[in-house]
Short mmCIF file of C-alpha atoms (C1' of nucleotides) in Angstrom, two decimals:
data_model
loop_
_atom_site.label_atom_id
_atom_site.label_comp_id
_atom_site.label_asym_id
_atom_site.label_seq_id
_atom_site.Cartn_x
_atom_site.Cartn_y
_atom_site.Cartn_z
CA MET Q 20 54.85 258.04 -66.95
CA ALA Q 21 57.18 255.15 -67.53
CA MET Q 22 55.76 251.88 -68.64
CA LYS Q 23 56.46 249.01 -66.30
CA ILE Q 24 56.95 245.64 -67.85
CA SER Q 25 56.48 242.56 -65.75
CA THR Q 26 56.20 238.90 -66.63
CA PRO Q 27 55.26 235.93 -64.48
CA HIS Q 28 58.93 235.18 -63.91
CA GLY Q 29 60.08 238.74 -63.69
CA GLU Q 30 62.20 238.49 -66.82
CA LYS Q 31 62.38 241.26 -69.34
CA ASN Q 32 61.84 239.04 -72.31
CA GLU Q 33 59.30 241.23 -74.05
CA SER Q 34 61.08 244.58 -73.96
CA LYS Q 35 60.83 246.16 -77.34
CA GLY Q 36 63.55 245.24 -79.77
CA ARG Q 37 65.11 242.78 -77.37
CA MET Q 38 65.57 239.15 -78.20
CA ALA Q 39 63.25 236.99 -76.12
CA MET Q 40 64.92 234.27 -74.12
CA LYS Q 41 64.41 230.88 -75.67
CA ARG Q 42 62.97 228.27 -73.40
CA TYR Q 43 62.96 224.51 -73.36
CA TRP Q 44 60.10 222.13 -72.66
CA LEU Q 45 59.07 218.54 -72.53
CA VAL Q 46 55.70 217.25 -73.67
CA LYS Q 47 54.37 213.77 -73.03
CA SER Q 48 52.18 211.68 -75.22
CA GLU Q 49 51.08 208.10 -75.15
CA PRO Q 50 52.24 206.78 -78.50
CA GLY Q 51 48.94 204.93 -78.85
CA ALA Q 52 47.17 208.30 -78.80
CA PHE Q 53 49.71 210.40 -80.71
CA SER Q 54 53.28 209.31 -81.39
CA ILE Q 55 56.26 211.06 -82.88
CA MET Q 56 55.64 208.98 -85.98
CA ASP Q 57 52.19 210.54 -86.16
CA LEU Q 58 53.83 213.95 -85.95
CA ALA Q 59 56.30 213.02 -88.70
CA ALA Q 60 53.37 211.94 -90.89
CA ALA Q 61 51.23 215.01 -90.21
CA PRO Q 62 50.84 217.72 -92.86
CA ASP Q 63 53.86 220.02 -92.60
CA GLN Q 64 55.01 217.71 -89.74
CA ARG Q 65 52.98 219.98 -87.53
CA THR Q 66 50.16 219.59 -85.01
CA SER Q 67 48.16 221.44 -82.42
CA TRP Q 68 48.89 220.19 -78.91
CA ASP Q 69 45.26 219.83 -77.95
CA GLY Q 70 43.54 217.91 -75.20
CA VAL Q 71 45.62 219.15 -72.27
CA ARG Q 72 43.24 219.31 -69.30
CA ASN Q 73 45.53 220.19 -66.44
CA TYR Q 74 45.79 223.76 -65.19
CA GLN Q 75 49.52 223.77 -64.53
CA ALA Q 76 50.28 222.37 -67.97
CA ARG Q 77 47.84 224.82 -69.51
CA ASN Q 78 49.51 227.74 -67.77
CA PHE Q 79 52.90 226.75 -69.16
CA MET Q 80 51.45 226.67 -72.68
CA ARG Q 81 49.31 229.76 -72.35
CA ASP Q 82 51.67 232.01 -70.43
CA ASP Q 83 55.22 230.92 -71.13
CA MET Q 84 55.59 229.05 -74.41
CA ARG Q 85 56.92 231.21 -77.23
CA ILE Q 86 57.53 230.67 -80.91
CA GLY Q 87 60.94 229.11 -81.36
CA ASP Q 88 61.03 227.36 -77.99
CA GLU Q 89 62.32 223.82 -78.32
CA VAL Q 90 60.43 220.84 -77.01
CA LEU Q 91 61.50 217.33 -76.10
CA PHE Q 92 58.92 214.82 -77.30
CA TYR Q 93 58.39 212.07 -74.73
CA HIS Q 94 56.57 208.79 -75.12
CA SER Q 95 54.87 207.64 -71.94
CA ARG Q 96 53.72 204.21 -70.85
CA THR Q 97 54.96 202.21 -73.83
CA SER Q 98 58.76 202.07 -73.73
CA PRO Q 99 58.90 205.46 -72.02
CA GLY Q 100 61.58 207.85 -73.22
CA VAL Q 101 62.47 210.95 -75.17
CA VAL Q 102 62.08 210.23 -78.87
CA GLY Q 103 62.74 213.53 -80.60
CA VAL Q 104 62.61 217.30 -80.69
CA ALA Q 105 59.92 219.70 -81.85
CA ARG Q 106 59.59 223.46 -81.95
CA VAL Q 107 56.79 225.84 -80.99
CA VAL Q 108 55.42 227.39 -84.19
CA ARG Q 109 52.25 229.01 -82.87
CA GLU Q 110 51.61 230.47 -79.44
CA ALA Q 111 48.62 229.69 -77.27
CA TYR Q 112 45.09 229.86 -78.63
CA PRO Q 113 41.83 228.33 -77.40
CA ASP Q 114 41.59 224.54 -77.56
CA HIS Q 115 38.43 224.06 -79.62
CA THR Q 116 38.24 220.35 -78.78
CA ALA Q 117 36.92 221.45 -75.37
CA PHE Q 118 33.79 222.82 -77.10
CA ASP Q 119 33.05 219.67 -79.09
CA GLU Q 120 30.77 217.34 -77.23
CA ASN Q 121 31.82 214.47 -79.44
CA ASP Q 122 35.47 214.94 -78.59
CA PRO Q 123 36.93 212.74 -75.84
CA HIS Q 124 38.37 215.89 -74.26
CA TYR Q 125 35.06 217.77 -74.27
CA ASP Q 126 34.65 220.06 -71.27
CA PRO Q 127 31.16 221.45 -70.79
CA GLY Q 128 32.62 224.01 -68.39
CA SER Q 129 34.66 225.67 -71.13
CA ASP Q 130 32.63 227.96 -73.35
CA PRO Q 131 33.96 229.79 -76.41
CA ALA Q 132 33.37 233.23 -74.88
CA THR Q 133 35.72 232.45 -71.99
CA PRO Q 134 37.85 229.50 -73.04
CA ARG Q 135 39.27 227.45 -70.22
CA TRP Q 136 41.79 225.38 -72.22
CA TYR Q 137 44.54 226.45 -74.57
CA MET Q 138 46.93 224.78 -76.98
CA VAL Q 139 50.02 225.64 -78.99
CA ASP Q 140 51.21 224.32 -82.35
CA ILE Q 141 54.47 222.43 -82.63
CA ARG Q 142 56.48 221.19 -85.60
CA LEU Q 143 58.86 218.27 -85.73
CA VAL Q 144 62.54 219.23 -85.69
CA ARG Q 145 64.06 215.77 -85.52
CA MET Q 146 63.27 212.24 -84.61
CA PHE Q 147 66.03 210.51 -82.66
CA ASP Q 148 67.63 207.42 -84.20
CA HIS Q 149 67.81 206.03 -80.71
CA ALA Q 150 65.29 206.98 -78.06
CA VAL Q 151 66.70 208.12 -74.74
CA SER Q 152 64.85 205.80 -72.40
CA LEU Q 153 63.45 206.75 -69.02
CA LYS Q 154 65.84 204.19 -67.56
CA THR Q 155 68.79 205.98 -69.15
CA LEU Q 156 67.57 209.35 -67.86
CA ARG Q 157 67.30 207.94 -64.35
CA GLY Q 158 70.91 206.82 -64.52
CA ILE Q 159 72.30 210.29 -65.16
CA PRO Q 160 73.11 212.31 -62.04
CA GLU Q 161 72.87 215.68 -63.83
CA LEU Q 162 69.24 214.99 -64.73
CA GLN Q 163 67.86 213.98 -61.36
CA ALA Q 164 66.30 217.40 -60.71
CA MET Q 165 64.04 217.08 -63.75
CA THR Q 166 60.32 217.30 -63.03
CA LEU Q 167 59.87 214.31 -65.29
CA LEU Q 168 61.83 212.11 -62.91
CA LYS Q 169 60.02 213.17 -59.76
CA LYS Q 170 57.99 210.44 -58.15
CA GLY Q 171 54.32 210.51 -59.02
CA ASN Q 172 54.78 213.25 -61.59
CA ARG Q 173 51.84 213.47 -64.00
CA LEU Q 174 52.43 216.80 -65.71
CA SER Q 175 52.21 216.46 -69.48
CA VAL Q 176 53.83 219.81 -70.29
CA MET Q 177 56.82 220.95 -68.26
CA PRO Q 178 59.84 223.21 -68.47
CA VAL Q 179 63.31 221.74 -68.96
CA ARG Q 180 66.62 223.45 -68.25
CA GLU Q 181 68.80 224.26 -71.22
CA GLU Q 182 71.62 222.06 -69.88
CA GLU Q 183 69.20 219.17 -69.45
CA PHE Q 184 67.86 219.65 -72.95
CA SER Q 185 71.36 219.70 -74.46
CA LEU Q 186 72.49 216.68 -72.49
CA ILE Q 187 69.52 214.63 -73.63
CA VAL Q 188 70.02 215.62 -77.26
CA ASP Q 189 73.69 214.63 -76.93
CA LEU Q 190 72.71 211.26 -75.51
CA ALA Q 191 70.41 210.65 -78.45
CA THR Q 192 73.27 211.39 -80.81
CA GLN Q 193 75.73 208.96 -79.25
CA THR Q 194 75.94 205.46 -80.64
CA GLY Q 195 75.98 202.28 -78.61
CA GLN Q 196 73.28 203.65 -76.41
CA PRO Q 197 71.86 201.13 -73.89
CA THR Q 198 68.15 200.65 -74.29
"C1'" DG N 17 47.00 194.33 -65.96
"C1'" DC N 18 48.18 196.20 -61.48
"C1'" DC N 19 48.30 199.83 -58.52
"C1'" DA N 20 50.53 204.16 -56.38
"C1'" DA N 21 50.21 208.88 -56.89
"C1'" DC N 22 47.82 212.60 -58.23
"C1'" DG N 23 44.06 216.23 -59.42
"C1'" DT N 24 39.22 217.09 -59.23
"C1'" DT N 25 34.62 216.76 -57.46
"C1'" DG N 26 31.08 217.14 -54.27
"C1'" DG N 27 28.85 216.31 -49.67
"C1'" DC N 28 28.86 218.32 -45.46
"C1'" DG W 5 37.01 224.88 -46.18
"C1'" DC W 6 37.74 219.99 -45.26
"C1'" DC W 7 38.46 215.62 -47.01
"C1'" DA W 8 36.73 211.07 -48.84
"C1'" DA W 9 35.59 209.21 -53.13
"C1'" DC W 10 36.49 208.96 -57.70
"C1'" DG W 11 38.75 208.92 -62.29
"C1'" DT W 12 43.13 209.25 -64.60
"C1'" DT W 13 48.08 208.87 -65.41
"C1'" DG W 14 51.92 206.26 -66.15
"C1'" DG W 15 55.79 203.11 -64.49
"C1'" DC W 16 56.44 198.53 -64.05
#
DNA sequence: GCCAACGTTGGC
DNA sequence: GCCAACGTTGGC
């Protein structure tokens, strides 16, 4: 009997011996809570992306994020914009901060036997010399389909198209960037 | 600091 | 299952 392989998106990215397709993401953080400077200063320039308490964001991390995927690091609220790139270095595992009643993200509904919340680990790849501001992103026609730019969007972990990722990295590399 | 938009909760 | 109330996010 032949083994059937299916994934949430119907892609054969786990067939044996086949290279998995690399994906691109964007994660948000309020710099007051955890900034890209904090990531740069962390041991091994690495952190667990804990505290996500939104099911859609959790599903992206738990079901779709793979080691090697690249991640745009976005600062929200304070001078909002993309400030650098990170990489997924560990795939989803239970977010233990949900079990800690002293943690601000404690969730009494999540118990260790059946964890409700998951996190991945990311490592800094590069910090941009010049942030690509939200205002700049809004001015670029090719980026208008991004979830990030949708009105009222509050997702803190979201997929990004490869072309969007590349374009934003290119913008960060250009000089004379309006801020 | 304001407030619109959103996700979650809970009464019914 | 509906939906009003509530707490949170995040741009401005």
